[in-house]
mmCIF file of C-alpha atoms and ligand atoms in Angstrom:
data_model
loop_
_atom_site.group_PDB
_atom_site.id
_atom_site.type_symbol
_atom_site.label_atom_id
_atom_site.label_comp_id
_atom_site.label_asym_id
_atom_site.label_seq_id
_atom_site.Cartn_x
_atom_site.Cartn_y
_atom_site.Cartn_z
ATOM 1 C CA UNK M 1 -75.744 69.022 -51.790
ATOM 2 C CA UNK M 2 -79.466 69.234 -51.323
ATOM 3 C CA UNK M 3 -80.240 68.874 -54.996
ATOM 4 C CA UNK M 4 -78.069 65.768 -55.249
ATOM 5 C CA UNK M 5 -79.776 64.295 -52.187
ATOM 6 C CA UNK M 6 -83.165 64.839 -53.762
ATOM 7 C CA UNK M 7 -82.121 63.284 -57.043
ATOM 8 C CA UNK M 8 -80.590 60.274 -55.284
ATOM 9 C CA UNK M 9 -83.678 59.840 -53.121
ATOM 10 C CA UNK M 10 -85.851 59.843 -56.232
ATOM 11 C CA UNK M 11 -83.772 57.125 -57.903
ATOM 12 C CA UNK M 12 -83.307 55.093 -54.681
ATOM 13 C CA UNK M 13 -80.542 52.828 -55.990
ATOM 14 C CA UNK M 14 -77.128 53.822 -57.280
ATOM 15 C CA UNK M 15 -75.563 51.190 -59.533
ATOM 16 C CA UNK M 16 -71.846 50.965 -58.718
ATOM 17 C CA UNK M 17 -69.985 50.145 -61.918
ATOM 18 C CA UNK M 18 -66.345 49.263 -62.542
ATOM 19 C CA UNK M 19 -65.870 49.849 -66.268
ATOM 20 C CA UNK M 20 -62.847 48.060 -67.732
ATOM 21 C CA UNK M 21 -63.476 48.856 -71.393
ATOM 22 C CA UNK M 22 -64.357 52.468 -72.105
ATOM 23 C CA UNK M 23 -66.163 51.393 -75.271
ATOM 24 C CA UNK M 24 -68.828 49.750 -73.110
ATOM 25 C CA UNK M 25 -69.572 52.873 -71.059
ATOM 26 C CA UNK M 26 -72.288 54.462 -73.168
ATOM 27 C CA UNK M 27 -74.088 51.170 -73.852
ATOM 28 C CA UNK M 28 -74.064 50.414 -70.139
ATOM 29 C CA UNK M 29 -75.414 53.843 -69.257
ATOM 30 C CA UNK M 30 -78.087 53.444 -71.905
ATOM 31 C CA UNK M 31 -79.274 50.182 -70.323
ATOM 32 C CA UNK M 32 -79.430 51.850 -66.911
ATOM 33 C CA UNK M 33 -81.389 54.861 -68.152
ATOM 34 C CA UNK M 34 -83.831 52.985 -70.336
ATOM 35 C CA UNK M 35 -84.625 50.561 -67.521
ATOM 36 C CA UNK M 36 -85.343 53.094 -64.835
ATOM 37 C CA UNK M 37 -82.027 53.862 -63.126
ATOM 38 C CA UNK M 38 -80.712 57.159 -64.601
ATOM 39 C CA UNK M 39 -77.692 57.149 -62.334
ATOM 40 C CA UNK M 40 -74.341 55.459 -61.857
ATOM 41 C CA UNK M 41 -71.311 55.578 -59.621
ATOM 42 C CA UNK M 42 -68.283 54.906 -61.803
ATOM 43 C CA UNK M 43 -65.511 53.635 -59.560
ATOM 44 C CA UNK M 44 -61.939 54.778 -59.916
ATOM 45 C CA UNK M 45 -60.922 51.167 -59.478
ATOM 46 C CA UNK M 46 -60.328 50.867 -63.228
ATOM 47 C CA UNK M 47 -58.102 52.866 -65.557
ATOM 48 C CA UNK M 48 -61.043 53.498 -67.861
ATOM 49 C CA UNK M 49 -63.029 55.388 -65.196
ATOM 50 C CA UNK M 50 -62.241 58.954 -66.262
ATOM 51 C CA UNK M 51 -62.866 58.410 -69.963
ATOM 52 C CA UNK M 52 -65.974 56.369 -69.181
ATOM 53 C CA UNK M 53 -67.410 59.239 -67.135
ATOM 54 C CA UNK M 54 -66.625 61.725 -69.937
ATOM 55 C CA UNK M 55 -68.346 59.569 -72.542
ATOM 56 C CA UNK M 56 -71.413 58.969 -70.400
ATOM 57 C CA UNK M 57 -71.642 62.687 -69.575
ATOM 58 C CA UNK M 58 -71.451 63.608 -73.291
ATOM 59 C CA UNK M 59 -74.018 61.017 -74.314
ATOM 60 C CA UNK M 60 -76.461 61.592 -71.442
ATOM 61 C CA UNK M 61 -76.158 65.123 -70.025
ATOM 62 C CA UNK M 62 -79.095 64.511 -67.667
ATOM 63 C CA UNK M 63 -77.720 61.351 -66.083
ATOM 64 C CA UNK M 64 -76.707 61.580 -62.429
ATOM 65 C CA UNK M 65 -73.054 60.492 -62.382
ATOM 66 C CA UNK M 66 -70.859 59.914 -59.367
ATOM 67 C CA UNK M 67 -67.208 59.022 -59.101
ATOM 68 C CA UNK M 68 -66.637 56.110 -56.732
ATOM 69 C CA UNK M 69 -63.642 54.845 -54.761
ATOM 70 C CA UNK M 70 -62.148 58.346 -54.800
ATOM 71 C CA UNK M 71 -59.094 58.203 -52.533
ATOM 72 C CA UNK M 72 -57.118 61.342 -53.368
ATOM 73 C CA UNK M 73 -57.438 65.022 -54.249
ATOM 74 C CA UNK M 74 -55.956 64.278 -57.652
ATOM 75 C CA UNK M 75 -58.817 61.884 -58.336
ATOM 76 C CA UNK M 76 -61.272 64.570 -57.231
ATOM 77 C CA UNK M 77 -59.836 66.888 -59.902
ATOM 78 C CA UNK M 78 -60.055 64.169 -62.541
ATOM 79 C CA UNK M 79 -63.639 63.391 -61.569
ATOM 80 C CA UNK M 80 -64.738 67.039 -61.699
ATOM 81 C CA UNK M 81 -63.028 67.577 -65.046
ATOM 82 C CA UNK M 82 -64.785 64.492 -66.394
ATOM 83 C CA UNK M 83 -68.151 65.954 -65.402
ATOM 84 C CA UNK M 84 -69.359 64.138 -62.289
ATOM 85 C CA UNK M 85 -72.232 65.370 -60.141
ATOM 86 C CA UNK M 86 -70.885 63.918 -56.905
ATOM 87 C CA UNK M 87 -67.956 62.073 -55.377
ATOM 88 C CA UNK M 88 -68.063 58.933 -53.211
ATOM 89 C CA UNK M 89 -65.279 57.440 -51.120
ATOM 90 C CA UNK M 90 -65.262 54.122 -49.282
ATOM 91 C CA UNK M 91 -63.845 55.684 -46.112
ATOM 92 C CA UNK M 92 -63.745 59.027 -44.348
ATOM 93 C CA UNK M 93 -60.677 61.004 -45.413
ATOM 94 C CA UNK M 94 -60.838 64.606 -44.079
ATOM 95 C CA UNK M 95 -58.296 65.769 -46.674
ATOM 96 C CA UNK M 96 -60.442 64.548 -49.550
ATOM 97 C CA UNK M 97 -63.631 65.862 -47.914
ATOM 98 C CA UNK M 98 -62.111 69.328 -47.427
ATOM 99 C CA UNK M 99 -60.848 69.383 -50.988
ATOM 100 C CA UNK M 100 -64.275 68.460 -52.380
ATOM 101 C CA UNK M 101 -65.836 71.217 -50.289
ATOM 102 C CA UNK M 102 -63.294 73.725 -51.582
ATOM 103 C CA UNK M 103 -63.990 72.658 -55.141
ATOM 104 C CA UNK M 104 -67.739 72.732 -54.587
ATOM 105 C CA UNK M 105 -68.503 69.138 -55.486
ATOM 106 C CA UNK M 106 -70.815 67.110 -53.219
ATOM 107 C CA UNK M 107 -68.912 64.361 -51.390
ATOM 108 C CA UNK M 108 -70.463 61.272 -49.814
ATOM 109 C CA UNK M 109 -67.726 59.654 -47.732
ATOM 110 C CA UNK M 110 -67.979 56.201 -46.220
ATOM 111 C CA UNK M 111 -68.430 55.700 -42.478
ATOM 112 C CA UNK M 112 -69.408 52.710 -40.385
ATOM 113 C CA UNK M 113 -69.330 53.808 -36.747
ATOM 114 C CA UNK M 114 -70.477 56.643 -34.463
ATOM 115 C CA UNK M 115 -67.068 58.323 -34.204
ATOM 116 C CA UNK M 116 -66.771 58.655 -37.966
ATOM 117 C CA UNK M 117 -70.344 59.951 -38.211
ATOM 118 C CA UNK M 118 -69.472 62.683 -35.717
ATOM 119 C CA UNK M 119 -66.293 63.630 -37.564
ATOM 120 C CA UNK M 120 -68.260 63.888 -40.797
ATOM 121 C CA UNK M 121 -70.963 65.969 -39.114
ATOM 122 C CA UNK M 122 -68.257 68.263 -37.747
ATOM 123 C CA UNK M 123 -67.329 68.976 -41.361
ATOM 124 C CA UNK M 124 -70.895 69.880 -42.216
ATOM 125 C CA UNK M 125 -71.866 66.632 -43.925
ATOM 126 C CA UNK M 126 -75.355 65.188 -43.492
ATOM 127 C CA UNK M 127 -75.362 62.508 -46.192
ATOM 128 C CA UNK M 128 -72.902 59.663 -45.708
ATOM 129 C CA UNK M 129 -72.197 56.328 -47.303
ATOM 130 C CA UNK M 130 -72.595 53.432 -44.859
ATOM 131 C CA UNK M 131 -69.871 51.042 -45.977
ATOM 132 C CA UNK M 132 -69.475 48.098 -45.875
ATOM 133 C CA UNK M 133 -73.126 47.977 -44.926
ATOM 134 C CA UNK M 134 -73.849 44.336 -44.223
ATOM 135 C CA UNK M 135 -70.461 43.621 -42.639
ATOM 136 C CA UNK M 136 -70.868 46.672 -40.387
ATOM 137 C CA UNK M 137 -74.134 45.650 -38.801
ATOM 138 C CA UNK M 138 -76.579 46.419 -41.599
ATOM 139 C CA UNK M 139 -80.107 47.488 -40.748
ATOM 140 C CA UNK M 140 -79.623 47.033 -36.983
ATOM 141 C CA UNK M 141 -76.628 49.362 -36.939
ATOM 142 C CA UNK M 142 -78.463 52.023 -38.963
ATOM 143 C CA UNK M 143 -81.408 51.850 -36.566
ATOM 144 C CA UNK M 144 -79.030 52.440 -33.659
ATOM 145 C CA UNK M 145 -77.397 55.385 -35.447
ATOM 146 C CA UNK M 146 -80.804 56.874 -36.331
ATOM 147 C CA UNK M 147 -81.567 57.312 -32.661
ATOM 148 C CA UNK M 148 -78.740 59.778 -32.178
ATOM 149 C CA UNK M 149 -77.652 61.379 -35.453
ATOM 150 C CA UNK M 150 -79.636 63.594 -37.882
ATOM 151 C CA UNK M 151 -77.807 62.077 -40.819
ATOM 152 C CA UNK M 152 -78.953 60.244 -43.937
ATOM 153 C CA UNK M 153 -77.057 57.155 -45.084
ATOM 154 C CA UNK M 154 -76.429 55.451 -48.427
ATOM 155 C CA UNK M 155 -75.795 51.808 -47.441
ATOM 156 C CA UNK M 156 -73.433 50.067 -49.843
ATOM 157 C CA UNK M 157 -71.638 46.747 -49.639
ATOM 158 C CA UNK M 158 -73.754 43.636 -49.345
ATOM 159 C CA UNK M 159 -77.016 45.317 -50.325
ATOM 160 C CA UNK M 160 -79.027 42.916 -52.502
ATOM 161 C CA UNK M 161 -82.482 42.377 -54.012
ATOM 162 C CA UNK M 162 -83.322 40.470 -50.828
ATOM 163 C CA UNK M 163 -82.500 43.223 -48.344
ATOM 164 C CA UNK M 164 -82.763 46.496 -50.291
ATOM 165 C CA UNK M 165 -86.380 47.033 -49.191
ATOM 166 C CA UNK M 166 -85.385 46.662 -45.531
ATOM 167 C CA UNK M 167 -82.737 49.350 -45.949
ATOM 168 C CA UNK M 168 -84.988 51.741 -47.867
ATOM 169 C CA UNK M 169 -87.692 51.368 -45.228
ATOM 170 C CA UNK M 170 -85.415 53.009 -42.642
ATOM 171 C CA UNK M 171 -86.101 56.712 -42.018
ATOM 172 C CA UNK M 172 -82.387 57.516 -42.286
ATOM 173 C CA UNK M 173 -81.926 55.780 -45.660
ATOM 174 C CA UNK M 174 -83.171 57.323 -48.902
ATOM 175 C CA UNK M 175 -80.861 55.602 -51.339
ATOM 176 C CA UNK M 176 -78.717 52.437 -51.478
ATOM 177 C CA UNK M 177 -75.699 51.629 -53.598
ATOM 178 C CA UNK M 178 -74.461 48.378 -55.023
ATOM 179 C CA UNK M 179 -73.086 46.296 -57.812
ATOM 180 C CA UNK M 180 -75.615 43.496 -57.854
ATOM 181 C CA UNK M 181 -77.608 44.800 -60.834
ATOM 182 C CA UNK M 182 -74.496 45.318 -62.967
ATOM 183 C CA UNK M 183 -72.499 42.053 -62.821
ATOM 184 C CA UNK M 184 -69.038 42.577 -64.356
ATOM 185 C CA UNK M 185 -69.420 39.492 -66.530
ATOM 186 C CA UNK M 186 -72.506 40.839 -68.282
ATOM 187 C CA UNK M 187 -70.832 44.198 -68.892
ATOM 188 C CA UNK M 188 -67.560 42.656 -70.074
ATOM 189 C CA UNK M 189 -69.436 40.411 -72.505
ATOM 190 C CA UNK M 190 -71.811 43.189 -73.615
ATOM 191 C CA UNK M 191 -74.849 41.097 -72.661
ATOM 192 C CA UNK M 192 -77.086 44.159 -72.619
ATOM 193 C CA UNK M 193 -80.415 42.331 -72.853
ATOM 194 C CA UNK M 194 -79.688 40.293 -69.731
ATOM 195 C CA UNK M 195 -78.435 43.377 -67.944
ATOM 196 C CA UNK M 196 -81.631 45.202 -68.903
ATOM 197 C CA UNK M 197 -83.697 42.511 -67.165
ATOM 198 C CA UNK M 198 -81.679 42.829 -63.945
ATOM 199 C CA UNK M 199 -81.858 46.616 -63.939
ATOM 200 C CA UNK M 200 -85.588 46.604 -64.665
ATOM 201 C CA UNK M 201 -86.100 44.148 -61.786
ATOM 202 C CA UNK M 202 -84.327 46.496 -59.390
ATOM 203 C CA UNK M 203 -86.330 49.465 -60.662
ATOM 204 C CA UNK M 204 -89.484 47.462 -60.022
ATOM 205 C CA UNK M 205 -88.428 46.531 -56.496
ATOM 206 C CA UNK M 206 -87.586 50.072 -55.457
ATOM 207 C CA UNK M 207 -90.566 51.628 -57.255
ATOM 208 C CA UNK M 208 -92.824 49.872 -54.751
ATOM 209 C CA UNK M 209 -91.038 51.494 -51.808
HETATM 210 O O1 LIG Q 301 -66.047 51.356 -54.853
HETATM 211 C C1 LIG Q 301 -66.277 51.867 -53.756
HETATM 212 O O2 LIG Q 301 -66.138 53.048 -53.505
HETATM 213 C C2 LIG Q 301 -66.737 50.999 -52.691
HETATM 214 O O3 LIG Q 301 -66.923 51.460 -51.607
HETATM 215 C C3 LIG Q 301 -67.004 49.600 -52.948
HETATM 216 C C4 LIG Q 301 -68.369 49.343 -53.559
HETATM 217 O O4 LIG Q 301 -69.274 50.336 -53.251
HETATM 218 C C5 LIG Q 301 -68.821 48.027 -53.074
HETATM 219 O O5 LIG Q 301 -67.903 47.076 -53.526
HETATM 220 C C6 LIG Q 301 -70.187 47.647 -53.512
HETATM 221 O O6 LIG Q 301 -70.537 46.516 -52.796
HETATM 222 P P1 LIG Q 301 -71.405 45.342 -53.402
HETATM 223 O O7 LIG Q 301 -72.680 45.924 -53.905
HETATM 224 O O8 LIG Q 301 -71.614 44.393 -52.262
HETATM 225 O O9 LIG Q 301 -70.580 44.746 -54.495
#
C-alpha cells in the first residue's frame, strides 16, 4: 500500500473517468499522461471499464491505474485481471475490503464519518477515500477527523479547481479525486485538444502545492 500512497501523493489528483467507448481509452490516457497526470481511476460504472483498463495497461505500463466504483468481489477479480494497481469503492464494504486484502491489491474504500473511519482502521487501512467530500462537510470535516485519526484521505465528490488547493493543504490529504478535468462530453466527442487544456490546468494548479 505504501508504494501506491507515495505514487498518489506525487500525482496529487486522480482523474475519475467513466469510459463508455473502449476505443477512446488509450487516447484519453495519452492526454492525461502527456499533460502531467499519469494516473486514472476507471469506474466500473460503464460496461467498457474492464477492456478500457486492459488497453490502457497495455499501452502505458507505467501509468497508475485504479478501478473505481468497485462494489463486489467479482469486480475485484475483473479489475486485478485487467491490470489495476489499486481498487476504489464509494463506500466501506468489509467483504470487498477483506477480499482485496486476501488478493493483495490495495483498496481505498469510501468513508464519510468517524464510525466508518474506525471500522476501516480496524481492518488495517490508513488511506481512505472521503466521499462524497463536499456533501459530507468538506475541509471542515477533514480538519475535525485529523484531530483524532492517523489516517490519510482522498477527498472525492465535489472537488473542483476552486477548492482543490484547500483540500491538498490539509495535513491528512495527499491526493484528491474527481471528474472535473475529464468532462464526459469531451471524451465522448474525442475533443482531445480541449481535454488537454483542462488536464494541463489541473497539473499546473496542483504543481504549485
Ligand atoms: O465512482 C466512484 O467510485 C465514486 O465514488 C463517484 C466519483 O468518485 C464521483 O462521482 C466523483 O465526483 P465528482 O468529481 O464531483 O464528479
